[in-house]
CSV table of C-alpha atoms and ligand atoms in Angstrom, one decimal:
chain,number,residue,atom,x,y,z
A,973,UNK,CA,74.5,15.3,115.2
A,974,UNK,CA,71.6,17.6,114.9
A,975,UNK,CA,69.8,20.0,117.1
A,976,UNK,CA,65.7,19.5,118.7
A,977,UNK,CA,64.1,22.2,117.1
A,978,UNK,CA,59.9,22.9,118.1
A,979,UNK,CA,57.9,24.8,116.0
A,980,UNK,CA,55.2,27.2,117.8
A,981,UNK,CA,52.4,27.6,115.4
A,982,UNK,CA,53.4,24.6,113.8
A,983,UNK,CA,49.5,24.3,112.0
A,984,UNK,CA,49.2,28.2,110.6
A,985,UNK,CA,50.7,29.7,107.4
A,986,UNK,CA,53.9,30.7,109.0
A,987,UNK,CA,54.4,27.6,111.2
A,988,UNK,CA,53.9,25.1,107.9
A,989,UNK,CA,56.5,27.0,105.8
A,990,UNK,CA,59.2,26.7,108.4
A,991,UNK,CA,58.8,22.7,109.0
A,992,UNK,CA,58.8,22.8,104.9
A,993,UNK,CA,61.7,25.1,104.6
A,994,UNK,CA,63.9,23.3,107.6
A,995,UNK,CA,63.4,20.1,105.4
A,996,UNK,CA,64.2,21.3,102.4
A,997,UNK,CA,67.2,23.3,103.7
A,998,UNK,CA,68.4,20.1,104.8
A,999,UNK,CA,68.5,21.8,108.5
A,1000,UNK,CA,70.3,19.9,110.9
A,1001,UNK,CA,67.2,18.5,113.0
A,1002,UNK,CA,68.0,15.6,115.4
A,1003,UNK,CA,64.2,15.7,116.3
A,1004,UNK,CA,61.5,18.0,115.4
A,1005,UNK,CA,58.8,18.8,117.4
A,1006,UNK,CA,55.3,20.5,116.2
A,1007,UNK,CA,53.3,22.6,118.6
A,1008,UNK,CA,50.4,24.6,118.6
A,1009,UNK,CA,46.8,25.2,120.6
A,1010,UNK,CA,45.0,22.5,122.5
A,1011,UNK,CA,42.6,22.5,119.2
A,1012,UNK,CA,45.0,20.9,117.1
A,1013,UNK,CA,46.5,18.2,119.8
A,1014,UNK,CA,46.8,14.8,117.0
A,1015,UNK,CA,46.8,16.4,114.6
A,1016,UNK,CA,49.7,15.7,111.7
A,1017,UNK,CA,52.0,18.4,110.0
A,1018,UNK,CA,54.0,17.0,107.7
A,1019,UNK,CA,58.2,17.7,108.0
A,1020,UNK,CA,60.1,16.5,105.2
A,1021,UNK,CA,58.9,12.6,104.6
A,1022,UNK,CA,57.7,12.7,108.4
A,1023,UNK,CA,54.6,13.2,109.9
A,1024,UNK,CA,54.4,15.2,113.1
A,1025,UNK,CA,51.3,14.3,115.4
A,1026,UNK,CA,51.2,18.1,117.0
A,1027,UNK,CA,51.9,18.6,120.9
A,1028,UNK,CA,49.9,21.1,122.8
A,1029,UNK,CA,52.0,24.5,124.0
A,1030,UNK,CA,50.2,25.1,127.1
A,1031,UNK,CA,52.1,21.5,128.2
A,1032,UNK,CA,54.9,21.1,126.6
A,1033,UNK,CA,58.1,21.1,128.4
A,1034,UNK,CA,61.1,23.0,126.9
A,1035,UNK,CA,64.2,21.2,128.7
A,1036,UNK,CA,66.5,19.8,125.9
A,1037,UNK,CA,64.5,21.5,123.0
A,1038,UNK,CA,67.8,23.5,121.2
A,1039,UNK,CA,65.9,25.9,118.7
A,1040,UNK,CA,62.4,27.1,118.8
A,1041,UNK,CA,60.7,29.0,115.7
A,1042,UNK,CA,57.5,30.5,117.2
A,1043,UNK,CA,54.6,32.3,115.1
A,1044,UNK,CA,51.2,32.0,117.0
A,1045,UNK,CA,50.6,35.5,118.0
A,1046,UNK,CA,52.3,38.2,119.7
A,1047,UNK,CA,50.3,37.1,123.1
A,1048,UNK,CA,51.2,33.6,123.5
A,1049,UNK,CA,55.0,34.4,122.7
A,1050,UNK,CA,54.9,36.7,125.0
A,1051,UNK,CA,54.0,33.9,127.6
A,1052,UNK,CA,56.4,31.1,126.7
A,1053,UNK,CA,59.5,32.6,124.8
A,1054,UNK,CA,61.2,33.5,128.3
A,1055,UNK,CA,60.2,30.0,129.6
A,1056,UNK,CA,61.6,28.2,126.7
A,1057,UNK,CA,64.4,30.5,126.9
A,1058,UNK,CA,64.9,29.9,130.6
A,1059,UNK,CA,65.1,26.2,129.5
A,1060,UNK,CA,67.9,26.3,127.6
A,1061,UNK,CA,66.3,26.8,124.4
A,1062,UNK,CA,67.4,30.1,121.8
A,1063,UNK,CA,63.6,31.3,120.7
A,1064,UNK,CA,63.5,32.7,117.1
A,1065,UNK,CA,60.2,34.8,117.5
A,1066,UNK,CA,58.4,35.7,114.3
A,1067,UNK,CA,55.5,37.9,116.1
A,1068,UNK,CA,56.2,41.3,117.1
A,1069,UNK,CA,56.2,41.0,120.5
A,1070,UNK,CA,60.3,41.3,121.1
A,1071,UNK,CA,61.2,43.2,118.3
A,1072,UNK,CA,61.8,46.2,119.8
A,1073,UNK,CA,63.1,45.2,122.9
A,1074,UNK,CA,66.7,46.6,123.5
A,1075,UNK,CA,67.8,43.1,124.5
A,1076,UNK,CA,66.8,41.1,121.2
A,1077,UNK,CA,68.5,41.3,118.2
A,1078,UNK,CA,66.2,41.8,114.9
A,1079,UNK,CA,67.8,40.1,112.1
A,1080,UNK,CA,67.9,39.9,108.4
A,1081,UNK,CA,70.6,37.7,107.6
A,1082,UNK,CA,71.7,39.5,104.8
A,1083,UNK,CA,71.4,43.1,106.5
A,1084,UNK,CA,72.5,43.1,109.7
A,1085,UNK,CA,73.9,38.9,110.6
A,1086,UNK,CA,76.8,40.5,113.5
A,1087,UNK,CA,73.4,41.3,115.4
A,1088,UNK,CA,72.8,37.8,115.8
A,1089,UNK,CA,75.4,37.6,118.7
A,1090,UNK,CA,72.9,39.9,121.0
A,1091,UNK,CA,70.9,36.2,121.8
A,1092,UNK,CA,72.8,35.8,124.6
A,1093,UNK,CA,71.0,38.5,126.9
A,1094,UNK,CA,67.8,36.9,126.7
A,1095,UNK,CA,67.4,34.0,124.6
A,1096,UNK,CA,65.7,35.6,121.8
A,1097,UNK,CA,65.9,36.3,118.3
A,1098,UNK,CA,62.9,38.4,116.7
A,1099,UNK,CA,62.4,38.3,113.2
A,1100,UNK,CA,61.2,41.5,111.5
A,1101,UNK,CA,57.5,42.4,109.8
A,1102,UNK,CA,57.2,40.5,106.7
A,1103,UNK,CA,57.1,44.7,105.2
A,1104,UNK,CA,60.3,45.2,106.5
A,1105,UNK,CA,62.5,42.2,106.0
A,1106,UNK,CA,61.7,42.8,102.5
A,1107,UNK,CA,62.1,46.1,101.8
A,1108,UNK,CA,65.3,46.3,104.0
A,1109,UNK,CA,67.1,43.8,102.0
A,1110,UNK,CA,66.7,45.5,99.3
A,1111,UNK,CA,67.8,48.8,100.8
A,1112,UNK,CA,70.6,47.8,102.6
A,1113,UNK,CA,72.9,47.6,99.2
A,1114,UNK,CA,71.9,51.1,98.3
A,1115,UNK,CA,72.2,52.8,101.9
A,1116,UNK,CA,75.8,51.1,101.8
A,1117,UNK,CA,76.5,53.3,98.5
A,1118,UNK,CA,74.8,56.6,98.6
A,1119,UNK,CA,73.3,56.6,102.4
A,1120,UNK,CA,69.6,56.5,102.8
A,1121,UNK,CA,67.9,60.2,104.5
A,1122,UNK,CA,64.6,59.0,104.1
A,1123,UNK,CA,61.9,56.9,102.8
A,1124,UNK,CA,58.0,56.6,102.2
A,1125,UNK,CA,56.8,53.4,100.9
A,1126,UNK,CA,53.3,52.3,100.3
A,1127,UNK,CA,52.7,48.5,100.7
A,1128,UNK,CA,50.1,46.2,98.8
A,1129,UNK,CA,49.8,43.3,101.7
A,1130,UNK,CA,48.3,39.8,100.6
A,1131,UNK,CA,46.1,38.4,103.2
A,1132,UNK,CA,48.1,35.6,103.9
A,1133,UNK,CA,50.4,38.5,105.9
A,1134,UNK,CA,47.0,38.0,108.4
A,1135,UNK,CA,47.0,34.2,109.1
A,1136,UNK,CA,45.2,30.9,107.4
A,1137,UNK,CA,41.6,32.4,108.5
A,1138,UNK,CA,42.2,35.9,106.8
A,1139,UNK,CA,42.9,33.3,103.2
A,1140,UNK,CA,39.7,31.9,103.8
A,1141,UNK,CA,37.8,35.1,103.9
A,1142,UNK,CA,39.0,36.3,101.1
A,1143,UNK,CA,38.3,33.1,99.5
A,1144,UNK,CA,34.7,32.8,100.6
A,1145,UNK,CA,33.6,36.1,100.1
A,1146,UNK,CA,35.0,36.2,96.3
A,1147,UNK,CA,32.8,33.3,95.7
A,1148,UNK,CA,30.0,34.7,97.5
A,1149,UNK,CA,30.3,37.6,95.3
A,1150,UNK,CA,30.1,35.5,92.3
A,1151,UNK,CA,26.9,33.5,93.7
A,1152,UNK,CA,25.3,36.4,95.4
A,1153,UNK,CA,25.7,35.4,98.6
A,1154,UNK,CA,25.9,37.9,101.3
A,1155,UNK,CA,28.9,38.5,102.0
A,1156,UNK,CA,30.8,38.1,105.7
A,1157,UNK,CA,33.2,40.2,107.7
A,1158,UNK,CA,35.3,38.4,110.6
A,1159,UNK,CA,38.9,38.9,110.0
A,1160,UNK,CA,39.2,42.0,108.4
A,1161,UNK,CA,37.5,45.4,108.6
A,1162,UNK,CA,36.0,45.8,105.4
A,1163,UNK,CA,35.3,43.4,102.2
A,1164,UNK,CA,38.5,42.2,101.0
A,1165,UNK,CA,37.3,40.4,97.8
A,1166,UNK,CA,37.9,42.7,94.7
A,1167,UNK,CA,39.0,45.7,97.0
A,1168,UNK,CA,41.8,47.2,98.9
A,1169,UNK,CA,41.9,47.8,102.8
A,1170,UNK,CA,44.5,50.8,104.1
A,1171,UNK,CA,44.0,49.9,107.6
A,1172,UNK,CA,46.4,46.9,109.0
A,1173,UNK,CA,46.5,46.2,112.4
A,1174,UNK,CA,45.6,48.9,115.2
A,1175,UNK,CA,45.2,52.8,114.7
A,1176,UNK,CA,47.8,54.6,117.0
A,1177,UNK,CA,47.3,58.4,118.5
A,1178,UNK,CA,48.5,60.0,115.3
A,1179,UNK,CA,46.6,58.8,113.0
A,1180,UNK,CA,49.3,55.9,111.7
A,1181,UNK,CA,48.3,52.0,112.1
A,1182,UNK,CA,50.6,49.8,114.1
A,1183,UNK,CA,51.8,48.2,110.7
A,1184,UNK,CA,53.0,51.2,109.6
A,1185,UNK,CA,54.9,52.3,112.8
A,1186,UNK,CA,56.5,48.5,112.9
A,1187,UNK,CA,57.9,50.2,109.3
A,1188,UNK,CA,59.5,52.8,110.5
A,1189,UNK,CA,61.4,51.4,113.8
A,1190,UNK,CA,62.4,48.6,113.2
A,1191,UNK,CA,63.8,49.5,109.6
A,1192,UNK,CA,66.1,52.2,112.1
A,1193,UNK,CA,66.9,49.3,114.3
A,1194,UNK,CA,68.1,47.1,111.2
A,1195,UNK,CA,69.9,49.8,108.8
A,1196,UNK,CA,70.2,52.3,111.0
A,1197,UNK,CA,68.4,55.5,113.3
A,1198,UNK,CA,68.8,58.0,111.6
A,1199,UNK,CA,66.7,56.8,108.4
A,1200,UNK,CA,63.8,58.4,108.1
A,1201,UNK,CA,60.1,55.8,107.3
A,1202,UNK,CA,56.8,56.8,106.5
A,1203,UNK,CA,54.8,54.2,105.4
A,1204,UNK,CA,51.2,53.5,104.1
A,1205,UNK,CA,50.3,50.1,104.6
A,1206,UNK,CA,46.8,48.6,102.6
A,1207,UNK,CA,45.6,44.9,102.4
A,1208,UNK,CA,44.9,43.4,98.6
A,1209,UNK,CA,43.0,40.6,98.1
A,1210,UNK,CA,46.2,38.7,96.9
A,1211,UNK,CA,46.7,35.1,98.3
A,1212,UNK,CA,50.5,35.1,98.9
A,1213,UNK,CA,53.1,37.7,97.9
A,1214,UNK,CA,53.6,41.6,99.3
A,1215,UNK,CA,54.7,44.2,96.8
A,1216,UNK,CA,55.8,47.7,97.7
A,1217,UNK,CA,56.9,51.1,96.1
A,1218,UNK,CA,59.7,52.7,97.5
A,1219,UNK,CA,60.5,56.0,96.9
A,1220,UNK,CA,64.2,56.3,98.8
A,1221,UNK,CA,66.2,59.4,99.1
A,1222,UNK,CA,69.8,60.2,99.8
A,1223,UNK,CA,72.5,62.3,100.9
A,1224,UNK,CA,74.5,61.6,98.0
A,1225,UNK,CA,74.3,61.6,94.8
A,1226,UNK,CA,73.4,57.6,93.0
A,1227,UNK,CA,72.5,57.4,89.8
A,1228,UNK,CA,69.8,54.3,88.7
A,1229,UNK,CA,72.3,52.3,86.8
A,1230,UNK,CA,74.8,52.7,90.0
A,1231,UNK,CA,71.8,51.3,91.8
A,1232,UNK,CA,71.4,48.7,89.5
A,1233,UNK,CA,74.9,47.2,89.3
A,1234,UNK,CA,74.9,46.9,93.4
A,1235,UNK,CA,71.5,45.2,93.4
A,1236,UNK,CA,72.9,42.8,90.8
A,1237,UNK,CA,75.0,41.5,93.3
A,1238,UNK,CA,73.2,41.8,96.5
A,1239,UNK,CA,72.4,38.8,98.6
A,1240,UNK,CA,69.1,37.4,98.7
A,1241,UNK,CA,68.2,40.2,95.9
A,1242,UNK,CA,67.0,39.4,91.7
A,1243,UNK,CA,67.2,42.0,89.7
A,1244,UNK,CA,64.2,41.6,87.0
A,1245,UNK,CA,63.8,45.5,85.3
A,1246,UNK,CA,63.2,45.5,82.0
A,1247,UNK,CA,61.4,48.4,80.4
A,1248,UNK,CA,58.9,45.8,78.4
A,1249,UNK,CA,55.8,44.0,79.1
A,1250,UNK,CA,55.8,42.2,81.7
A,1251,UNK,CA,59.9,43.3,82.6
A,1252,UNK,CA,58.9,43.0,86.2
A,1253,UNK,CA,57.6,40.8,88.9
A,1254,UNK,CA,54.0,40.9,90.8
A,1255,UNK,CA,53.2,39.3,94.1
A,1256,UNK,CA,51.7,35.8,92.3
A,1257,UNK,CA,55.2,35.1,90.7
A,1258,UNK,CA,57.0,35.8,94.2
A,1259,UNK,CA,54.9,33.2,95.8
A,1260,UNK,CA,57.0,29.9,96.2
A,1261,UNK,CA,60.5,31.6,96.0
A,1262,UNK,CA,63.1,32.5,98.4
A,1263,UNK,CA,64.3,35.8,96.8
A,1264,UNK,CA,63.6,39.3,97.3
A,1265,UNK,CA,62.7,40.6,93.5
A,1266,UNK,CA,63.1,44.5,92.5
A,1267,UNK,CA,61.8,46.0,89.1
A,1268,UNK,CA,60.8,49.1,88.1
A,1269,UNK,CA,64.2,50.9,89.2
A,1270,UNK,CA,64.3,54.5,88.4
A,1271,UNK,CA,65.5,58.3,89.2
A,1272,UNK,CA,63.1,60.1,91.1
A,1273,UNK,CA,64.2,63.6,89.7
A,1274,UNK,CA,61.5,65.7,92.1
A,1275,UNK,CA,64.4,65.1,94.8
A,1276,UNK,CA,68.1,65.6,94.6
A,1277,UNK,CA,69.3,61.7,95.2
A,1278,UNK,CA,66.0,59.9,94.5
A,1279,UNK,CA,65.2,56.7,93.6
A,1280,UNK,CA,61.6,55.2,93.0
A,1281,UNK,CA,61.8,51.2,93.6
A,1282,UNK,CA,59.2,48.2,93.2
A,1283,UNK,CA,59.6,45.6,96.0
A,1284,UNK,CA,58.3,42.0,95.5
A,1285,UNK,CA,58.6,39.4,98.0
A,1286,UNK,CA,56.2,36.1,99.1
A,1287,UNK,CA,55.8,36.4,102.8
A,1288,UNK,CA,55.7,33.5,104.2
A,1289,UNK,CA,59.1,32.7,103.3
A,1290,UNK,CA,61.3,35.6,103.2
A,1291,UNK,CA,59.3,37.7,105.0
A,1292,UNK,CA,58.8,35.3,108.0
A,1293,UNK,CA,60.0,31.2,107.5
A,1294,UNK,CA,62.8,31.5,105.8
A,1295,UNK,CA,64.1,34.6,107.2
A,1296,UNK,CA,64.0,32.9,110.6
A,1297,UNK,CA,65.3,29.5,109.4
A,1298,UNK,CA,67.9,31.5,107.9
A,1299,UNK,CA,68.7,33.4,111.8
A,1300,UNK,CA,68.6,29.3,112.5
A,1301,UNK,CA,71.3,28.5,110.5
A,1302,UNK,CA,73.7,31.5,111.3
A,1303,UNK,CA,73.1,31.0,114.4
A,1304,UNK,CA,74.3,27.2,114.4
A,1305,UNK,CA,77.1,28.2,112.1
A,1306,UNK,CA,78.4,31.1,114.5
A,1307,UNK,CA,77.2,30.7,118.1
A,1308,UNK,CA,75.9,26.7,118.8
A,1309,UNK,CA,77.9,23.8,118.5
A,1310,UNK,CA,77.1,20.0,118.6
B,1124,NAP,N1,51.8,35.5,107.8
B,1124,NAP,C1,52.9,36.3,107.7
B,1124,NAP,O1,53.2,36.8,106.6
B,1124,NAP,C2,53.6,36.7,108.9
B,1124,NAP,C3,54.9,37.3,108.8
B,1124,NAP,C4,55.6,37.6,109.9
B,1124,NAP,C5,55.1,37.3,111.1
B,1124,NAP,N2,53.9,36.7,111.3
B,1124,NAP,C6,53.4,36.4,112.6
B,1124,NAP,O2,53.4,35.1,112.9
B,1124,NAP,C7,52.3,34.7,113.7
B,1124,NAP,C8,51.4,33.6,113.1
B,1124,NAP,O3,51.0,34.0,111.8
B,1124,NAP,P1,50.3,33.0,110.8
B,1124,NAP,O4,50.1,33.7,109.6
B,1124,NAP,O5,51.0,31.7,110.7
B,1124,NAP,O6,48.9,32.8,111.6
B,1124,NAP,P2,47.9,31.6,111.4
B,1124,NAP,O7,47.9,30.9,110.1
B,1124,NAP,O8,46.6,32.1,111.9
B,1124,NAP,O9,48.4,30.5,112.5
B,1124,NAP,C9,48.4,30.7,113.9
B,1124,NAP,C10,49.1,29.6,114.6
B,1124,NAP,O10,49.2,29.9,116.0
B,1124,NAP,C11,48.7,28.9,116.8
B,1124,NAP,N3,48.0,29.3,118.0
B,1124,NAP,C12,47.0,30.2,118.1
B,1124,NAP,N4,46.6,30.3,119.4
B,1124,NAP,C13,47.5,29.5,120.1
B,1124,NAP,C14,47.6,29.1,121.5
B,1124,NAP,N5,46.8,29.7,122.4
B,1124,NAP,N6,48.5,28.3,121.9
B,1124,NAP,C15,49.3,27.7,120.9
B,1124,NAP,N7,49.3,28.0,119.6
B,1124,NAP,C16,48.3,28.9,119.2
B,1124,NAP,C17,47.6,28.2,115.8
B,1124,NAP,O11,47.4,26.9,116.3
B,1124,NAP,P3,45.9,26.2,116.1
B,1124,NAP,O12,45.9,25.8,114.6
B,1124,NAP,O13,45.9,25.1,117.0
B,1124,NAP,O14,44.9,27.3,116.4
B,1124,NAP,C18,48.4,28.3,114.5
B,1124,NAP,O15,49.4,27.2,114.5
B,1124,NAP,C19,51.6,36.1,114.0
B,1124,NAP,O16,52.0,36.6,115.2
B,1124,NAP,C20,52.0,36.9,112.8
B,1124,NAP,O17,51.9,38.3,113.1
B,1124,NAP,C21,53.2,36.3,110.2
């Protein structure tokens, strides 16, 4: 016995590394079902030894589908989530469009799984930013111990965090650099190629982009509201893998071996800090693997409890496939039985 599981977005970055990760996790699919615009009707997506010819959204009809992961866009989740939901289907929603709603649950499976539960009220899981799945994991051991007050973080995005078209650009333009080609603008604000962008998604009224404000509430919604997030969010022309630097402080006292013997055994966490060339991890070694990686652990002494951190993680997977495969299979395990 399996379930029907669709997958909205099936042809992007995010869509691809769930189908991949569902096979490989050995996910119990009775039939799987790849969706995305009318553009890519026919076309086929591989899953496992199968390949998918891809349905269209806009007609596809949800009755008897039991999971659906969706990443095309906060828009079009918005229009069909509460359809498919309506239809029986539980909706695990990688776009922000849910995430704050009072009604959805945001998960990370290691941080907050009980949350899960909260489907029922609408039919919808949301899965975090790709910044904040990672970064909470690899709080949520050391608010456990010494209670986070507050944290500022400054990201260092790769462009696959922007979709299969932002990968391209940064492609094209790099080798247009090298060529002396002009060079073209479409999916992000500024050249990308060999230079760094602090601006990711919309500006807000006070001054703080909409990546940065994701950040801040919806790490209060995971660990908890009264942890304070200010966040700095900047593109790098990086393929795959987001890194971060955490500076985290708290009310009381943790010292950074303390730290380092609760990450050692924290789900879903490696530990790879040593004081040595290359005794830590950057976003290209991330890319491919499932695990949150944090080097660069030390005492931030310019604050009573502080710790300065160095978060590594490849997006794609934990910070939006796998996480959400991983809501699939606790949920399955917990709530959903065939
Ligand atoms: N990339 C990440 O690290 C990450 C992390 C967390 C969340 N997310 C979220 O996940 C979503 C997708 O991200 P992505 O990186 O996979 O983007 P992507 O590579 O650009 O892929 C977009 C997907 O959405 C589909 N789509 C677009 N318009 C559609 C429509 N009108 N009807 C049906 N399908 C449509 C596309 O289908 P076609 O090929 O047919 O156009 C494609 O499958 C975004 O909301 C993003 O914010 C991404």
């Amino acid at each position: 016995m399996g379930y029907k599981v669709a997958v909205v977005g099936a042809t992007g970055n995010v869509g691809r590394e769930m189908l991949q990760i569902l096979a490989e996790r050995n996910f119990p699919v009775s039939q799987a079902v790849a969706l995305a615009s009318e553009r890519s009707i026919g076309s086929e997506i591989s899953f496992g030894d199968e390949d998918l010819r891809v349905q269209d959204l806009a007609k596809f009809d949800f009755a008897g589908t039991d999971i659906v992961l969706s990443s095309a866009g906060a828009k079009i989740s918005a229009q069909f989530a509460p359809k498919a939901a309506a239809a029986g289907a539980v909706v695990i929603d990688n776009t922000s469009h849910f995430r704050m709603d009072p009604d959805v649950p945001l998960v990370v499976p290691e941080v907050n799984p009980e949350a899960i539960a909260g489907y029922k009220k609408k039919g919808i899981i949301a899965n975090p930013n790709c910044s904040t799945i990672q970064m909470v994991v690899a709080l949520k051991p050391l608010h456990d111990l010494a209670r986070i007050r507050r944290v500022v973080v400054s990201t260092y995005q790769s462009v696959s965090g922007a979709g299969k078209e932002a990968m391209d650009e940064l492609f094209t333009q790099t080798r247009a650099i090298y060529v002396n080609d002009p060079i073209e603008k479409r999916q992000f604000t500024k050249q990308i190629a060999f230079n760094v962008i602090p601006h990711i998604d919309v500006f807000m009224d006070d001054g703080t982009t909409k990546e940065e404000w994701k950040m801040m509430v919806e790490t209060k919604k995971i660990l908890g509201p009264s942890i304070k997030v200010t966040a700095t969010c900047v593109r790098v022309p990086v393929f795959i893998g987001h890194a971060e630097a955490v500076n985290v402080e708290f009310e009381n006292p943790i010292s950074a071996d303390e730290a380092r013997a609760v990450l050692r055994k924290a789900k879903g966490v490696s530990l790879i800090d040593h004081r040595a060339d290359e005794g830590y991890v950057t976003p290209v070694e991330s890319a491919g693997d499932d695990l949150v990686f944090i080097s660069r652990l030390r005492e931030d002494i310019t604050v009573e409890n502080g710790l300065n951190l160095w978060v590594v993680a490849d997006n794609l997977r934990k910070g939006a496939a796998l996480n959400a495969v991983q809501i699939a299979e606790r949920l399955v395990k917990d709530h959903l039985s065939k």
